[in-house]
C-alpha atoms as one frame of an Amber mdcrd trajectory, in Angstrom:
protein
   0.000   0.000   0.000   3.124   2.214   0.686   4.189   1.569  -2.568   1.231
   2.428  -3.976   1.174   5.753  -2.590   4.543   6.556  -3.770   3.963   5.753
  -6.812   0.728   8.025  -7.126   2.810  10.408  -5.662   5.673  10.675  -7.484
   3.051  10.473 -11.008   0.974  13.315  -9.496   3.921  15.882  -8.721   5.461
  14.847 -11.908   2.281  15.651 -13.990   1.912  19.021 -12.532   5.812  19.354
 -13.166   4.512  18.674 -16.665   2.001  21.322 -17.217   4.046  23.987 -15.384
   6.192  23.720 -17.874   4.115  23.534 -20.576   2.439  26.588 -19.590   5.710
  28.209 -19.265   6.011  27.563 -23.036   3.066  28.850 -23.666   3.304  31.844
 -22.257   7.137  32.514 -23.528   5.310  31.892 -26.863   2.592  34.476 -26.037
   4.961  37.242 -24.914   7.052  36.462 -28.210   4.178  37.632 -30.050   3.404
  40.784 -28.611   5.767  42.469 -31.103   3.315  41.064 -34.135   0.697  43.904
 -34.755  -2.494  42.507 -34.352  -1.623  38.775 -33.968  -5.479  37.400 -33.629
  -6.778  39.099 -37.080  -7.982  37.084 -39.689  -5.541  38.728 -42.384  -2.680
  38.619 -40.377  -1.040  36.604 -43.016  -1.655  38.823 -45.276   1.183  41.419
 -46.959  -0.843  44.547 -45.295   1.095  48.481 -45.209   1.005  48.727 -41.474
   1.553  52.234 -40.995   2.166  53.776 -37.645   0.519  57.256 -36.732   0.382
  59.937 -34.519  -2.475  62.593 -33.729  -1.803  65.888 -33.371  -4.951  67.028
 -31.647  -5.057  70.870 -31.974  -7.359  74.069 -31.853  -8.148  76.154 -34.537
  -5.696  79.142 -35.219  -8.073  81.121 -37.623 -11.534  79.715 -38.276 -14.787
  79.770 -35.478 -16.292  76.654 -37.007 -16.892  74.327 -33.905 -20.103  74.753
 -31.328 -17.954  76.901 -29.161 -16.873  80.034 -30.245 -13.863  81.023 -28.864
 -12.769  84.155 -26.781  -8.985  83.751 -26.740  -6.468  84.540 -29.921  -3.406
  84.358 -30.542  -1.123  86.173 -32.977   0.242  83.481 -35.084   2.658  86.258
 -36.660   3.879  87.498 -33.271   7.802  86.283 -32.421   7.123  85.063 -29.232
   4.411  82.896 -31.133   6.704  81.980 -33.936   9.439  80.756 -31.198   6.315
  78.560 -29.172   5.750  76.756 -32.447   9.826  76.068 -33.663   9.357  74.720
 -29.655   6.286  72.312 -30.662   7.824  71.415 -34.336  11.377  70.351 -32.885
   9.065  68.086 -30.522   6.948  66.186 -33.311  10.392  65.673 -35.096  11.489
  63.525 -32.244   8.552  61.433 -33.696  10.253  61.367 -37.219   7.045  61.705
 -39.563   7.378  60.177 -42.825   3.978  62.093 -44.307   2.406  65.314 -42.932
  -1.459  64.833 -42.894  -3.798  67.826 -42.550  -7.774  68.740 -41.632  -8.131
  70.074 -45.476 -10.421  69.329 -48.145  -9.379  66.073 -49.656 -11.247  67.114
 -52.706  -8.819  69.999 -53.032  -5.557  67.957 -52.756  -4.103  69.955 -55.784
  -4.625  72.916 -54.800  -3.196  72.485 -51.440   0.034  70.561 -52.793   0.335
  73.787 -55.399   0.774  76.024 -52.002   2.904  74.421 -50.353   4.898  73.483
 -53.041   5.074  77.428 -53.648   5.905  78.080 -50.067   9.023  75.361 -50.432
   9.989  77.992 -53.318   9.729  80.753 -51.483   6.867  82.200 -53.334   3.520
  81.873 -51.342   3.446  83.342 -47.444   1.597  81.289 -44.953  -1.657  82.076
 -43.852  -2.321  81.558 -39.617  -4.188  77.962 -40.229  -2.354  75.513 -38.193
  -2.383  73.586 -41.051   0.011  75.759 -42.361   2.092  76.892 -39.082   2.571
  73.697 -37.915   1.910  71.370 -40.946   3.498  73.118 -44.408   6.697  74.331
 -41.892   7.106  71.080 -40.651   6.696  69.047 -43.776  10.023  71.851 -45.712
  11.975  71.562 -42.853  11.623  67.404 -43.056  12.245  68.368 -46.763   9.248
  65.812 -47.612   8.104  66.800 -50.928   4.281  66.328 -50.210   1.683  67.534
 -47.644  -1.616  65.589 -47.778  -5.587  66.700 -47.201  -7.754  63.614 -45.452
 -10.842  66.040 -44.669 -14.095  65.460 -45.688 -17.237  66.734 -44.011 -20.499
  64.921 -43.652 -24.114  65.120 -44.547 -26.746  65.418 -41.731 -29.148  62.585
 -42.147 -32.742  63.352 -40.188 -35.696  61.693 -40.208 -38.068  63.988 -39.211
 -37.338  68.027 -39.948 -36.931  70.354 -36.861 -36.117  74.027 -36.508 -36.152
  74.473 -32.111 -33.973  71.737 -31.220 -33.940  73.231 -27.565 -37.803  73.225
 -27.693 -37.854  69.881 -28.218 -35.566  68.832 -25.685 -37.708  70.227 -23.271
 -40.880  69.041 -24.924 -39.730  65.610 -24.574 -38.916  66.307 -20.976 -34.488
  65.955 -21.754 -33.915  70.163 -21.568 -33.046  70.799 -18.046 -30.532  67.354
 -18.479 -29.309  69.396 -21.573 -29.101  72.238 -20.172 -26.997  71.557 -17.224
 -24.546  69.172 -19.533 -24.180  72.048 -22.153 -23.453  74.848 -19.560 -20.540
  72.661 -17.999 -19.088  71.929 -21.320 -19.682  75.295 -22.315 -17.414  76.266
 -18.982 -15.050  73.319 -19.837 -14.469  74.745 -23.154 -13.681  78.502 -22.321
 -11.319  76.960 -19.805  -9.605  75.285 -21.835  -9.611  78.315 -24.678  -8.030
  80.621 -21.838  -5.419  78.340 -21.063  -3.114  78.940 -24.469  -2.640  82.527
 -23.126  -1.380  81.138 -20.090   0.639  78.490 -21.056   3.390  78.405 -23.478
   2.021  76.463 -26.973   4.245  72.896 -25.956   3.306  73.303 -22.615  -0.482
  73.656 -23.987  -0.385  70.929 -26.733   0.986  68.413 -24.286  -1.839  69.006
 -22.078  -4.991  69.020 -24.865  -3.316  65.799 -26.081  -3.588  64.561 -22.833
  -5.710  61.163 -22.236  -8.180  63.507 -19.834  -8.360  65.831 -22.244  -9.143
  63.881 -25.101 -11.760  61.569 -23.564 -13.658  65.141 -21.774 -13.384  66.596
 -25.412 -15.463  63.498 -26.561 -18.088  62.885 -23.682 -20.268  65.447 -24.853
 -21.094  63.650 -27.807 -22.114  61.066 -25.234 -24.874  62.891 -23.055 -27.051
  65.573 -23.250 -27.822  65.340 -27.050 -27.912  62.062 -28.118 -30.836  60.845
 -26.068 -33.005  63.663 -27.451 -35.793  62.006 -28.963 -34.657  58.110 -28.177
 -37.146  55.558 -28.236 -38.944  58.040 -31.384 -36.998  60.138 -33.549 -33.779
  59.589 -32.457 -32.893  63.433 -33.301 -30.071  63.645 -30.924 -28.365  60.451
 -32.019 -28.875  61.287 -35.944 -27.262  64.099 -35.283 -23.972  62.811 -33.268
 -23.667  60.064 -36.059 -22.894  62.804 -38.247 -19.735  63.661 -36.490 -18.875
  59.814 -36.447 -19.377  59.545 -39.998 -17.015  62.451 -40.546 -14.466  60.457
 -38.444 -14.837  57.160 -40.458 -14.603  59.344 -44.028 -10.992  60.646 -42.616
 -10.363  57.302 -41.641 -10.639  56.375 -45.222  -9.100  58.917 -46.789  -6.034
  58.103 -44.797  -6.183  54.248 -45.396  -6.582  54.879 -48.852  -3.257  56.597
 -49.345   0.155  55.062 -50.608   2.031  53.790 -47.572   4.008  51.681 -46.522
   5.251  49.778 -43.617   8.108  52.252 -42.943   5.987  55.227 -43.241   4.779
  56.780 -40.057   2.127  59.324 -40.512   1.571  62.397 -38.321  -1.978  63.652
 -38.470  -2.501  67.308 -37.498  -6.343  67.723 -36.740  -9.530  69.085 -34.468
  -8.669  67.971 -31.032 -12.660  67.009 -30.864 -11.560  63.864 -33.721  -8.833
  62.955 -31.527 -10.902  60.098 -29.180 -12.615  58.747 -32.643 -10.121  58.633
 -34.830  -7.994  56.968 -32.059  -9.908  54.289 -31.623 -10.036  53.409 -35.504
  -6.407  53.412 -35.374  -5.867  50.977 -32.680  -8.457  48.265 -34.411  -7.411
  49.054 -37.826  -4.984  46.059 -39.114  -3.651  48.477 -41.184  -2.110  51.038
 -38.725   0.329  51.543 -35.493  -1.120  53.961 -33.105   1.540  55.983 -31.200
   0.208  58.515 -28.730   1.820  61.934 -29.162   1.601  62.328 -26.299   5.228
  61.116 -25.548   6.691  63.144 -27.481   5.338  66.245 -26.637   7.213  66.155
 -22.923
């Protein structure tokens, strides 16, 4: 009986020997193949441009097209300006950007490669767009020879016409919710537009393309609004789709351009895309997400 028990003994404590080390394996093999983008997709095997990016979330130097209109310039002209943004471009050069991508009209590629292929000649003087500050100075002093437009706006799809979207908030019982959400945000927002005359532009960029940053800059898309009219018209939700499909046309636009794996994209844009865009990135098969982030310390 002794025996016996030895000899269960010595079998159990060797199978468990066994799997330990199996699993071992295993796991080696796992860890092995965290270098392999996206090991679990189904076209893994196949010869895909994995690109790696970078967003450049940013505000608007010229334009008042977003919800929020701002209170707070700057002088993209002024020295002290002019020396903040040599600051910010020496950053993003630590990332080593193979292409330049912008928040232009892809439609209008041309016309935007004819400008800044006249600025690279000395013949055309920048307008304040940060497409132009940051993006067309960047791209010459990289000496890349192109600059590339992935912008492409959206159509609002409704199925039912309105004209007092407030009115029917508070028809539908959803306005003093809105309310409250859109005052904070509204607050949130001039904070945040105050800030670039207190901070230095680097000091500023690293902190809008900060993970708080860009998830608050994308949470307003997620209450208030898009429950106007759910269960019925679905108003509010109609109308954030629009911004996603905006997101996803970009998203093309940029997969659709020549790349390869060796390319690594910096994409200068809204900091309100920032969160979507992100997210597209990291799923795609076809792209390396790099947060900016990093580099902007």
């Amino acid at each position: 009986m002794n025996g016996q028990f030895k000899k269960h003994f010595f079998w159990s404590n060797f199978c468990i020997l066994a799997f330990t080390l199996l699993s071992s394996c295993t796991q080696a093999d796992s860890n092995s193949q965290k270098t392999i983008i996206h090991p679990s997709t189904p076209v893994i095997d196949l010869d895909l441009p994995v690109s790696t990016i970078a967003i450049l979330g940013t505000f608007h130097f010229v334009a008042n097209v977003d919800p929020y209109k701002r209170k707070f310039d700057i002088d993209p002209e002024a020295p002290e300006t002019q020396q903040e943004l040599a600051q910010l471009r020496a950053q993003l050069k630590q990332y080593h950007p193979t292409k330049i991508l912008v928040e232009y009209p892809v439609i209008s590629q041309d016309y935007l490669d004819s400008l800044y292929q006249a600025y690279r000649q000395g013949k055309y003087t920048l307008s304040h767009y940060e497409s132009m500050q940051i993006g067309f100075r960047l791209a010459a002093e990289l000496d890349h020879e192109h600059i590339y437009a992935v912008d492409a706006q959206s159509p609002l799809d409704l199925e039912v016409e309105i004209d007092d979207w407030e009115g029917y908030a508070y028809q539908t019982g959803k306005g003093p919710k809105l309310k409250d959400i859109n005052d904070r945000f509204d607050h949130f927002y001039y904070e945040m537009d105050s800030l670039k005359t207190t901070m230095s532009l680097p000091e500023y960029y690293a902190y809008l393309n900060s993970d708080s940053i860009i998830l608050a800059n994308d949470q307003q898309k997620l209450s208030g609004w898009i429950e106007i009219g759910a269960g019925d018209t679905y108003l509010g939700a109609d109308l954030v789709t629009k911004d996603y499909r905006r997101n996803f046309r970009i998203y093309a636009n940029i997969l659709a351009l020549p790349r390869t794996p060796n390319d690594r994209l910096l994409l200068i844009i809204g900091s309100s895309h920032t969160r979507i865009l992100r997210h597209l990135f990291e799923d795609g098969p076809e792209f390396n997400y790099v947060p900016v982030e990093e580099y902007l310390q």
